[in-house]
Amino acid sequence: MANKATRLLNTQPSVIASAAVGGKKENQGPLADIFDKINDDPYFSADTYEQGESHLQKQSILHCLEKVNLQPQDIEVLFGGDLLNQCVGTTYGIRSFEIPYLGIYAACSTMSEGLLLASLFVDSGITANAMAVTSSHFCTAERQYRFPLGYGGQRSPTSQWTATAGGALIVSAHSQPPYIRGCTIGKVVDMGVSDANNMGASMAPAAFDTVKTFFEDTQMKPDDFDYIVTGDLGKVGSRLFCELMQQSGTDISDKHKDCGLMLYDPETQDVHSGASGCGCAASVLCGYFIPKLKSGEIKNILFSATGALLSPTLNQQGESIPSISHLVWLSNGTTV
Amino acid sequence: MANKATRLLNTQPSVIASAAVGGKKENQGPLADIFDKINDDPYFSADTYEQGESHLQKQSILHCLEKVNLQPQDIEVLFGGDLLNQCVGTTYGIRSFEIPYLGIYAACSTMSEGLLLASLFVDSGITANAMAVTSSHFCTAERQYRFPLGYGGQRSPTSQWTATAGGALIVSAHSQPPYIRGCTIGKVVDMGVSDANNMGASMAPAAFDTVKTFFEDTQMKPDDFDYIVTGDLGKVGSRLFCELMQQSGTDISDKHKDCGLMLYDPETQDVHSGASGCGCAASVLCGYFIPKLKSGEIKNILFSATGALLSPTLNQQGESIPSISHLVWLSNGTTV
C-alpha cells in the first residue's frame, strides 16, 4: 500500500496494559466500573484545576504501569498531549517520571495519535515498548475554550460535556491480545462548520474521511469488525458520520459506537449531545474496549477518535473548525 | 543501546530539501540571505497575525516542495506544530494540503521533534518520506504569552524576541548529504526556574540533559562535531548551558552555537538576550545549517533545539517552567 495513509503492522504488537481514571460524574454513569481510579475531588488534591488535571494524568500512568509491574524508567518513549494550552496537563503530569517524551497535539484524537505512534514505534523496532497518555477535565476545558465556570450560561443542545478523565496504555512486542493490526494517519478536514458549540458536526467529516480511507486502502468491510468506534462525535456528530458513510455507499449504522455516547447516562446526566474530551475516548478505550478485546468478548474494532483543531482565538476571528481523525485497528486475534 | 534515549539510524536517511521563510526583521539581520521568502507585511496578506502565521507555514511548505519538484500529495506524513494555542498556525497553514498529519508539541523544540520523528519514520521504513514544519511569529506569540502589542511595556534584559519565521524540510531515503545519523529523545526537565521573562535559564538544563545523554549513550565527544547547536537559549541560556556542561566535565564552549544568537544583529537590532521561537531554530537549521552540511562546509552537527513547556496560565498559578530538548545528529558524511 505504497503512499497510502493506512499501514498494516507486520509484527502486530500488543497493548500489554491500560488504565482509566475518572471523576465524580464519570463514576455516576453506565461505565463507572471501567475506571481504575475515581476522584470525587475535581481538584485531584491540587490547588488548581489545571494542576489537578496533571495529577489525573500522573494517576493514569501510575495505574497503567502497576498493572504490568513496570516502573517509569522501563518505558522507552511516552507520547502524550491534552487540550490545555501548551499541553500543560501532560507536561506537569509527567514531569517527575523522566521518561523520553514526544509531545503530540490532536485535540480529542490524541489517544488515537498516541496509540498509533506507539504502535508504529514498536512494530518497526524503534523502541521495545511505548506508552501513550492523555486527559481532559471539564473545568479546565470549560474556562479555556468557553466561559468562566461561574458564568452560568446556557448550553446549546448540540454542546457536549468535557469528561474529567484520562487514559494511559503501554504497547509492547506481540505477546497477547489485543493486537494492533493496522492504522490510518488522518489529515486535516474542514467542511466549513464554524459553530464552536457543535463540535460533532465539525468532526464528523474527519471521521468519515479517515474511516473511508481505511476501507479503501485495505479493501475491508464494516462486517469485518464488531464495532467502528469514534471518540466523541456525540449525538449530532454520530448521526452525521453515519449519514456521510451511507451516502458514500457504506452502511455502518449497526457497527458504530461513540465513546461520547457511552460515558454518561442521557436520562440521569444532562450532557446534551454527549461527552467529549481527550479523556472521554481515552478512558473508554483503556477501560472498556481494551479489556474486552483482551478477553475476546470483542474481536475487532476500528478506533478512530476525532479532534476539533480550533482555538477560541481563531474561532473568534471567524475561522471555521478543521478536524482530524486518526485510526487504529485493534484485534483479539492475528487473522481476520 | 537498549533502553536508552539515543538511537543511531541504520539507513542514515537524507534531508533532501529544506526551506526558510522570514519577516522584515529577519531580513535585516546577518542571516538575511538564508531565507527563501521574506514577507515585509507582518500580516502575510491575511486579516490577522494568527492567520498570517498560517500563511507563513504554508509558504515554508511550498518553497520546500518546490526545491525537489514534489507536490503535497507526494508527502506520506507531515509532522508539525507551533507555539499558538492548539497549534493553529500549523492546522490552518496545512489545511489545504491533505497530507497525512501528525500534530506535535514541543514549544521551540518543535523542529527538533519533527525532524527526529521524520528521520525515525524513514529510517525504519514506516514511510518513504516525511516532512517537518514549524513557525513562530512575534505578534502572535507576544500577545498570547505576554502582553497586547500596544501595551508598550518594558522588556527585561533576559527576554528574547520571538522570530517571525518558519522552516520546513523533507526527509527521504539515504541519497545525499546531509544525513541523519542519530537522535536523542528528550525528557521533561525542570530545575525550578519560574521567570517567564528568562526562557534561557529554564531551557538550559534541558539542553544540558539531552546533550549529555547523547554523549553518554554514544561515547562520542564534542571534538567529533563542528558545532553543537541549540535553538534559542539566547545569551543567558547559552552561558548557563556551557557552564552546566563544563561542570559535568565536558567543555563545549568553542563548539556551541545558538540559533537565537545568530539570527539578529545585537548591535543594530535590539533583541536583548536573542531571538526565540520555533521559527528561529527552524529557519536557521533549514536555511543555514542544512545547506552547509550539504555542501560539506560543515561536517557534523548536533541540533538540539529547546522548548519551554510553560503556559501563561500555569505560570500565573506559580508553577515553574519545565523544558525539553530533542537532539538530532546531522552529518555531511556517513562515518565520523
XYZ file of C-alpha atoms in Angstrom:
672
model
C 0.000 0.000 0.000
C 2.667 2.472 -1.067
C 1.951 6.151 -0.459
C -1.261 5.453 1.382
C -2.246 6.729 4.777
C -3.016 3.204 6.064
C -0.414 0.752 7.265
C -0.792 -2.849 8.364
C 1.558 -3.726 11.171
C 3.828 -6.667 10.410
C 4.595 -7.703 13.958
C 1.146 -6.943 15.404
C 2.335 -5.506 18.703
C 0.263 -5.879 21.857
C -1.354 -3.446 24.224
C 0.003 -5.045 27.392
C -1.656 -2.697 29.865
C -4.158 0.115 30.027
C -5.717 2.215 32.769
C -8.553 4.689 33.036
C -9.027 7.415 35.640
C -12.193 9.442 36.116
C -14.034 11.985 38.196
C -17.291 12.133 40.100
C -19.602 12.425 37.101
C -17.865 9.604 35.272
C -18.411 7.439 38.327
C -22.139 8.080 38.137
C -22.533 6.879 34.582
C -23.046 3.470 32.959
C -19.276 2.894 32.672
C -18.384 3.585 36.282
C -16.792 0.150 36.584
C -14.191 0.740 33.903
C -12.188 3.174 35.996
C -9.110 2.087 37.919
C -9.335 5.236 39.990
C -12.083 7.720 40.702
C -11.514 11.150 42.208
C -14.549 12.818 43.676
C -12.468 15.940 44.215
C -12.376 17.971 40.991
C -9.055 19.436 42.144
C -7.499 15.986 42.454
C -5.919 17.259 45.672
C -4.153 20.082 43.812
C -4.545 23.845 44.167
C -5.993 24.477 40.728
C -7.989 22.538 38.167
C -5.081 22.609 35.719
C -2.715 21.170 38.284
C -5.480 18.708 39.102
C -5.555 17.553 35.518
C -1.821 16.924 35.770
C -2.492 14.724 38.775
C -5.105 12.893 36.732
C -2.514 12.128 34.057
C 0.008 11.039 36.642
C -2.539 8.658 38.155
C -3.339 7.229 34.728
C 0.319 6.483 34.105
C 0.947 5.001 37.539
C -2.085 2.734 37.423
C -1.100 1.553 33.991
C 2.494 0.799 34.989
C 1.308 -1.006 38.086
C -0.722 -3.481 36.060
C 2.418 -4.895 34.456
C 4.753 -4.253 37.340
C 6.809 -1.698 35.438
C 8.495 1.478 36.588
C 8.677 4.780 34.670
C 12.322 4.104 33.836
C 11.264 0.940 31.989
C 9.344 2.944 29.411
C 11.393 3.873 26.343
C 9.141 6.585 24.958
C 5.970 8.349 26.047
C 3.540 10.038 23.670
C 1.213 12.478 25.377
C -0.856 15.586 24.943
C -4.111 17.177 26.036
C -6.483 20.038 25.388
C -4.863 22.646 27.567
C -2.883 25.464 26.013
C 0.653 24.224 25.513
C -0.476 20.752 26.674
C 0.440 21.579 30.247
C -1.790 18.880 31.669
C 0.654 16.393 30.233
C 3.883 18.279 30.846
C 3.323 18.819 34.543
C 1.784 15.388 34.944
C 4.763 13.523 33.553
C 7.459 15.887 34.752
C 8.693 13.681 37.578
C 8.854 10.459 35.572
C 11.896 11.277 33.420
C 10.588 9.231 30.509
C 11.771 10.185 26.991
C 8.791 12.207 25.835
C 7.368 13.209 22.480
C 4.567 15.728 22.852
C 1.671 15.431 20.441
C -1.388 17.502 19.666
C -4.535 16.152 18.050
C -7.216 17.583 20.317
C -9.681 14.830 21.251
C -7.972 12.474 18.783
C -4.869 12.477 20.985
C -5.269 8.914 22.249
C -5.621 7.717 18.649
C -2.469 9.534 17.652
C -0.583 8.359 20.725
C -1.613 4.738 20.243
C -0.822 4.977 16.525
C 2.681 6.340 17.144
C 3.350 3.888 19.966
C 2.295 1.023 17.698
C 4.429 2.134 14.779
C 7.454 2.625 17.038
C 7.215 -0.874 18.477
C 6.236 -2.565 15.232
C 9.187 -1.107 13.375
C 11.637 -1.783 16.190
C 12.385 1.812 17.092
C 11.559 1.012 20.706
C 10.775 -2.169 22.584
C 7.813 -0.501 24.264
C 5.938 2.785 24.115
C 3.350 4.483 26.266
C 0.512 6.820 25.325
C -1.370 9.064 27.744
C -3.934 11.809 27.583
C -6.564 13.521 29.686
C -9.281 16.102 29.786
C -11.031 17.921 32.608
C -14.421 19.617 32.498
C -13.312 22.642 34.485
C -10.065 23.320 32.641
C -11.648 22.866 29.215
C -14.710 24.932 30.014
C -12.836 28.004 31.137
C -10.230 27.772 28.415
C -12.493 27.077 25.473
C -15.752 28.605 26.544
C -16.635 30.570 29.678
C -15.613 31.042 33.300
C -17.191 28.341 35.410
C -19.290 30.781 37.397
C -20.758 32.289 34.218
C -23.853 30.142 34.344
C -24.588 30.440 30.645
C -26.995 28.242 28.725
C -25.518 25.236 26.950
C -26.878 24.633 23.484
C -28.455 21.244 22.643
C -25.527 20.433 20.366
C -22.912 21.092 23.019
C -21.017 18.307 24.752
C -19.662 17.788 28.241
C -15.895 17.535 28.531
C -15.101 14.418 30.512
C -12.896 14.652 33.579
C -10.979 11.540 32.708
C -7.739 10.147 31.452
C -6.283 7.042 29.942
C -2.865 5.506 29.573
C -1.681 2.388 27.775
C 1.534 0.549 27.011
C 2.373 -1.084 23.694
C 4.986 -3.799 23.547
C 6.054 -6.647 21.300
C 3.459 -9.188 20.152
C 2.555 -11.314 23.154
C -1.134 -11.237 23.998
C -4.341 -9.628 22.772
C -5.320 -7.008 21.991
C -3.029 -6.718 18.998
C -2.620 -3.617 16.905
C -3.196 -4.767 13.347
C -3.110 -1.504 11.438
C -3.530 2.246 11.499
C -4.513 5.180 9.335
C -2.933 8.592 9.766
C -5.612 11.234 9.405
C -5.460 14.509 7.572
C -6.934 17.888 8.384
C -10.526 18.036 7.154
C -12.602 21.213 7.135
C -16.101 21.364 5.727
C -16.691 24.889 6.910
C -18.502 24.296 10.203
C -17.797 27.248 12.485
C -20.146 26.676 15.418
C -17.897 26.046 18.386
C -20.925 24.701 20.262
C -21.333 21.927 17.706
C -18.100 20.010 17.691
C -19.805 16.889 16.458
C -20.683 18.497 13.149
C -17.159 19.760 12.589
C -15.568 16.421 13.432
C -17.883 14.023 11.606
C -16.277 14.750 8.208
C -12.847 13.881 9.616
C -14.075 10.556 10.955
C -15.719 9.878 7.605
C -12.551 10.746 5.699
C -10.313 8.517 7.797
C -12.604 5.502 8.108
C -13.394 5.642 4.386
C -9.661 5.823 3.678
C -9.070 2.754 5.832
C -11.711 0.738 3.971
C -10.409 1.856 0.590
C -6.780 1.150 1.472
C -7.457 -2.287 2.968
C -10.469 -3.383 0.951
C -12.032 -4.472 4.236
C -15.703 -4.014 5.132
C -17.710 -2.969 8.183
C -18.721 -6.600 8.699
C -15.096 -7.467 9.400
C -15.439 -5.544 12.661
C -17.539 -5.782 15.769
C -17.504 -2.013 16.154
C -16.339 1.141 14.482
C -15.615 3.365 17.439
C -15.354 7.127 17.448
C -14.244 9.207 20.407
C -16.734 11.979 20.955
C -18.852 12.740 17.952
C -21.833 12.839 20.278
C -25.423 12.582 19.119
C -25.195 15.096 16.299
C -21.794 14.078 15.019
C -22.596 10.378 15.160
C -25.664 10.811 13.030
C -23.749 12.930 10.530
C -20.891 10.429 10.411
C -23.213 7.530 9.670
C -25.023 9.588 7.043
C -21.777 10.528 5.316
C -20.708 6.887 5.292
C -24.142 5.842 3.977
C -24.013 8.417 1.201
C -20.649 7.036 0.170
C -22.131 3.547 -0.081
C -21.062 2.056 3.247
C -23.602 1.352 5.949
C -22.027 1.338 9.403
C -25.095 2.248 11.409
C -25.217 -1.069 13.288
C -21.464 -1.096 13.890
C -20.874 2.442 15.084
C -20.234 3.198 18.722
C -19.221 6.581 20.080
C -17.382 6.861 23.387
C -19.100 10.187 23.960
C -22.476 8.426 23.898
C -21.308 5.617 26.166
C -19.747 7.503 29.043
C -22.788 9.203 30.567
C -26.421 8.252 31.075
C -28.556 10.527 28.877
C -31.524 10.116 31.216
C -29.915 10.983 34.534
C -26.900 13.014 33.448
C -27.734 16.104 31.439
C -24.939 16.198 28.865
C -26.926 17.299 25.838
C -25.109 15.844 22.831
C -22.775 13.623 24.843
C -19.370 13.514 26.469
C -16.271 14.939 24.841
C -12.583 15.484 25.507
C -9.362 13.560 25.078
C -10.157 11.714 28.274
C -13.509 10.527 27.027
C -12.103 8.483 24.162
C -9.040 7.517 26.171
C -10.833 6.234 29.250
C -13.426 4.298 27.276
C -10.722 2.761 25.078
C -8.456 1.946 28.008
C -11.108 0.841 30.465
C -13.808 -0.675 28.287
C -12.681 -1.730 24.810
C -9.159 -2.917 25.540
C -10.188 -5.320 28.326
C -12.975 -6.732 26.150
C -10.602 -7.164 23.228
C -8.207 -8.905 25.568
C -10.817 -11.356 26.784
C -12.204 -11.968 23.326
C -15.656 -10.644 24.144
C -14.950 -8.224 21.317
C -12.896 -9.449 18.367
C -12.114 -6.461 16.126
C -12.607 -2.728 16.365
C -11.572 0.334 14.485
C -10.811 3.068 16.993
C -10.996 6.422 15.236
C -11.216 9.234 17.745
C -11.693 12.689 16.279
C -10.284 16.039 17.274
C -11.556 19.542 16.527
C -8.445 21.589 15.880
C -9.901 25.001 16.613
C -8.757 27.552 19.112
C -11.028 30.174 20.663
C -8.846 32.850 19.078
C -9.265 31.615 15.532
C -12.932 30.862 16.084
C -13.454 34.410 17.284
C -11.677 35.582 14.150
C -14.392 33.917 12.118
C -12.476 30.864 11.017
C -14.163 27.505 10.520
C -13.211 24.465 12.572
C -10.822 21.965 10.979
C -10.776 18.468 12.436
C -8.755 15.289 12.246
C -9.238 11.633 12.992
C -6.525 9.029 13.453
C -7.481 5.374 13.288
C -6.137 2.228 14.897
C -7.349 -1.318 14.202
C -7.315 -3.392 17.388
C -7.954 -7.103 17.413
C -8.259 -10.083 19.703
C -6.712 -12.239 17.015
C -3.991 -12.132 14.416
C -6.062 -13.016 11.386
C -9.402 -11.557 10.396
C 21.963 0.804 23.232
C 18.871 -0.873 24.638
C 16.533 1.252 26.727
C 18.457 4.437 26.030
C 17.064 7.670 24.715
C 19.612 7.822 21.877
C 19.308 5.905 18.640
C 21.732 5.641 15.746
C 19.968 5.421 12.423
C 20.878 2.351 10.387
C 19.974 3.662 6.974
C 21.107 7.263 7.549
C 18.262 8.970 5.703
C 18.793 12.252 3.901
C 17.304 15.686 4.271
C 16.548 16.161 0.597
C 15.110 19.662 0.824
C 14.636 22.478 3.279
C 13.235 25.989 3.147
C 13.172 29.017 5.415
C 10.691 31.882 5.419
C 11.074 35.113 7.380
C 9.752 38.566 8.086
C 11.067 42.103 7.906
C 13.291 41.955 10.979
C 14.799 38.636 9.947
C 15.675 40.198 6.609
C 17.626 42.941 8.382
C 19.886 40.580 10.281
C 23.137 38.780 9.473
C 21.293 35.747 8.103
C 19.048 37.605 5.659
C 20.375 35.504 2.793
C 19.201 32.179 4.206
C 15.545 32.885 3.569
C 13.748 31.553 0.533
C 10.989 34.069 1.069
C 10.722 37.301 3.016
C 7.441 38.978 3.904
C 7.686 42.610 4.879
C 3.997 42.536 5.751
C 3.545 41.146 9.286
C 0.064 40.012 8.282
C 1.433 37.921 5.413
C -1.518 39.233 3.392
C -4.009 37.803 5.872
C -6.537 39.573 8.095
C -4.949 38.661 11.408
C -1.484 37.817 12.676
C -2.554 34.273 13.516
C -3.862 33.707 10.009
C -0.658 35.339 8.801
C 1.373 32.770 10.664
C -0.595 30.076 8.871
C 0.389 31.678 5.581
C 3.992 31.634 6.762
C 3.788 27.882 7.345
C 2.135 27.343 4.002
C 4.919 29.260 2.280
C 7.550 27.227 4.085
C 5.998 24.007 2.860
C 5.516 25.197 -0.707
C 9.064 26.500 -1.027
C 10.402 23.261 0.341
C 8.358 21.097 -2.008
C 9.361 23.247 -4.955
C 13.049 22.578 -4.373
C 12.609 18.900 -5.152
C 9.749 19.257 -7.573
C 7.271 17.485 -5.299
C 3.587 18.077 -4.693
C 1.774 17.886 -1.342
C 0.232 14.551 -2.358
C 3.750 13.083 -2.673
C 4.385 13.507 1.059
C 3.443 10.461 3.125
C 3.397 12.122 6.533
C 3.781 15.627 7.897
C 4.886 16.442 11.428
C 4.067 19.964 12.505
C 3.313 22.224 15.420
C 3.871 25.728 16.707
C 3.539 27.961 19.730
C -0.041 29.053 19.257
C -2.758 27.639 21.460
C -3.931 24.417 19.876
C -1.153 24.773 17.262
C -3.491 26.617 14.947
C -0.638 28.177 12.987
C 0.059 24.699 11.673
C -3.501 23.438 11.335
C -4.748 26.303 9.234
C -1.489 26.500 7.316
C -1.589 22.890 6.176
C -5.348 22.536 5.915
C -5.494 22.675 2.135
C -2.654 20.211 1.502
C -4.436 16.989 2.539
C -1.217 15.427 3.751
C -1.469 12.726 6.457
C -0.649 14.811 9.521
C 0.640 14.060 12.998
C 0.482 17.120 15.217
C 3.302 17.574 17.697
C 4.020 19.957 20.537
C 7.474 20.719 21.876
C 7.405 24.510 22.034
C 10.596 25.897 20.484
C 11.984 22.353 20.201
C 9.311 21.532 17.619
C 11.670 21.394 14.626
C 13.917 19.012 16.566
C 10.987 16.772 17.368
C 9.626 16.948 13.833
C 12.984 16.160 12.268
C 13.538 13.381 14.798
C 10.190 11.746 14.058
C 10.586 12.194 10.305
C 14.007 10.562 10.479
C 12.846 7.613 12.562
C 9.860 7.039 10.266
C 12.010 6.939 7.139
C 14.889 5.037 8.720
C 12.609 2.286 9.977
C 10.637 2.074 6.756
C 7.329 3.313 8.103
C 7.221 5.884 5.314
C 9.353 6.536 2.237
C 9.464 10.228 3.047
C 8.373 12.578 5.815
C 8.088 16.319 6.197
C 8.529 18.531 9.250
C 7.319 22.114 9.546
C 7.042 24.750 12.210
C 6.786 28.500 12.642
C 6.632 31.356 15.077
C 5.503 34.961 14.763
C 6.471 37.855 17.006
C 2.974 39.332 17.112
C 1.079 36.129 17.774
C 3.494 34.958 20.442
C 3.722 38.290 22.163
C 0.009 38.722 22.661
C -0.574 35.108 23.607
C 2.305 34.646 26.009
C 2.904 38.153 27.284
C 1.048 41.374 26.552
C -1.113 43.058 23.925
C 1.096 44.567 21.279
C 0.041 48.097 22.062
C 0.918 47.681 25.734
C 4.319 49.228 25.340
C 5.797 47.544 28.406
C 9.490 47.313 29.190
C 11.277 44.158 28.104
C 13.694 42.763 30.642
C 17.342 42.200 29.649
C 16.839 38.456 29.789
C 13.872 38.468 27.449
C 14.079 37.260 23.882
C 12.445 38.295 20.624
C 10.175 35.738 19.013
C 11.231 35.347 15.408
C 8.667 35.770 12.659
C 9.959 32.821 10.713
C 9.321 29.278 9.678
C 11.101 26.279 8.337
C 10.170 23.109 6.517
C 12.218 20.105 5.482
C 11.753 16.742 3.817
C 13.473 13.527 4.900
C 13.802 10.668 2.456
C 15.886 7.547 1.925
C 19.700 7.821 2.025
C 20.767 9.598 -1.135
C 22.750 12.777 -0.476
C 24.017 14.811 2.450
C 23.041 15.902 4.949
C 22.376 12.523 6.514
C 20.621 11.975 9.786
C 22.972 9.779 11.790
C 21.235 9.632 15.156
C 18.832 11.238 17.568
C 18.078 11.575 21.262
C 14.536 11.878 22.561
C 14.464 14.446 25.339
C 12.644 14.313 28.622
C 10.915 16.991 30.635
C 13.464 18.803 32.784
C 12.535 21.339 35.451
C 15.066 22.998 37.702
C 12.568 25.339 39.238
C 13.040 28.454 37.123
C 9.782 30.384 37.085
C 10.681 33.675 35.421
C 8.744 33.721 32.177
C 10.977 36.557 31.013
C 14.020 34.320 31.243
C 13.353 31.375 28.997
C 17.045 30.774 28.508
C 17.540 29.873 32.132
C 14.628 27.461 32.147
C 15.714 25.731 28.955
C 19.456 25.422 29.529
C 19.058 22.423 31.880
C 17.070 20.585 29.199
C 19.759 21.156 26.592
C 22.352 20.008 29.090
C 20.375 16.884 29.953
C 19.866 15.853 26.334
C 23.331 16.651 25.008
C 24.936 14.933 27.994
C 22.700 11.914 27.378
C 23.803 11.800 23.745
C 27.487 11.830 24.687
C 26.992 9.179 27.364
C 24.935 6.933 25.103
C 27.291 7.179 22.116
C 30.631 7.693 23.877
C 31.299 10.467 21.363
C 32.970 13.765 22.212
C 32.478 17.438 21.336
C 35.519 17.241 19.054
C 33.628 14.828 16.819
C 31.426 17.741 15.821
C 31.868 21.089 14.156
C 29.059 22.579 16.189
C 26.653 21.777 18.964
C 23.657 23.842 18.009
C 20.828 24.943 20.264
C 17.699 26.707 19.104
C 17.111 29.731 21.246
C 18.904 29.622 24.545
C 19.932 33.215 23.938
C 22.744 34.947 25.784
C 21.727 33.877 29.268
C 20.752 30.326 28.429
C 23.831 29.739 26.304
C 26.142 30.720 29.091
C 24.262 28.531 31.558
C 24.278 25.591 29.141
C 28.024 25.792 28.631
C 28.561 26.147 32.371
C 26.427 23.093 33.116
C 28.352 21.079 30.533
C 31.657 22.348 31.937
C 30.667 21.407 35.479
C 29.884 17.904 34.253
C 33.368 17.625 32.740
C 32.656 18.436 29.091
C 33.861 21.676 27.563
C 31.758 22.707 24.589
C 32.381 26.426 24.720
C 34.173 26.549 21.375
C 31.646 24.266 19.704
C 28.389 25.802 20.847
C 26.238 27.845 18.516
C 22.782 29.144 19.323
C 20.342 29.986 16.525
C 18.895 32.681 18.765
C 22.271 34.430 18.818
C 22.763 34.064 15.069
C 19.517 35.401 13.688
C 19.717 39.057 14.660
C 22.488 41.636 14.916
C 22.928 42.525 18.601
C 24.317 45.953 17.656
C 21.625 47.171 15.310
C 18.655 45.040 16.334
C 17.649 45.425 19.958
C 16.672 41.879 20.928
C 18.121 41.781 24.435
C 19.003 38.143 25.062
C 18.461 36.984 21.475
C 15.868 35.559 19.123
C 13.444 32.830 20.151
C 10.542 30.825 18.801
C 10.037 27.631 16.854
C 10.781 29.555 13.688
C 14.132 30.750 14.947
C 15.622 27.279 15.250
C 13.743 26.040 12.222
C 14.758 28.779 9.815
C 18.400 28.736 10.869
C 18.521 24.951 10.592
C 16.711 24.884 7.256
C 18.334 27.913 5.694
C 21.816 27.946 7.192
C 22.988 24.648 8.640
C 21.399 22.213 6.216
C 22.828 23.850 3.083
C 26.288 23.991 4.671
C 26.063 20.344 5.705
C 25.026 19.525 2.162
C 27.990 21.306 0.638
C 30.438 19.932 3.187
C 31.399 23.330 4.541
C 30.163 21.878 7.837
C 30.703 18.174 8.506
C 28.839 17.253 11.684
C 26.449 18.998 13.988
C 24.225 18.132 16.899
C 20.999 20.085 16.564
C 19.329 20.247 19.963
C 16.664 22.927 19.991
C 14.991 23.509 23.352
C 11.422 24.255 24.257
C 9.989 25.868 27.364
C 6.794 23.967 28.094
C 5.055 26.604 30.175
C 1.718 28.209 29.604
C 0.776 31.662 30.872
C -1.980 30.044 32.957
C 0.327 27.706 34.847
C 2.974 30.384 35.178
C 0.406 32.707 36.713
C -0.510 29.892 39.095
C 3.048 29.999 40.379
C 4.337 26.903 38.641
C 7.952 26.670 37.453
C 8.834 26.248 33.793
C 9.623 22.723 32.591
C 11.585 22.413 29.380
C 12.633 19.798 26.868
C 15.286 19.363 24.221
C 15.264 16.856 21.384
C 18.501 16.203 19.540
C 19.360 15.184 16.002
C 22.843 14.402 14.681
C 23.255 15.673 11.123
C 26.277 14.885 9.035
C 27.805 15.524 5.640
C 29.248 12.026 5.685
C 28.319 8.529 6.720
C 31.243 7.818 9.026
C 32.594 10.058 11.757
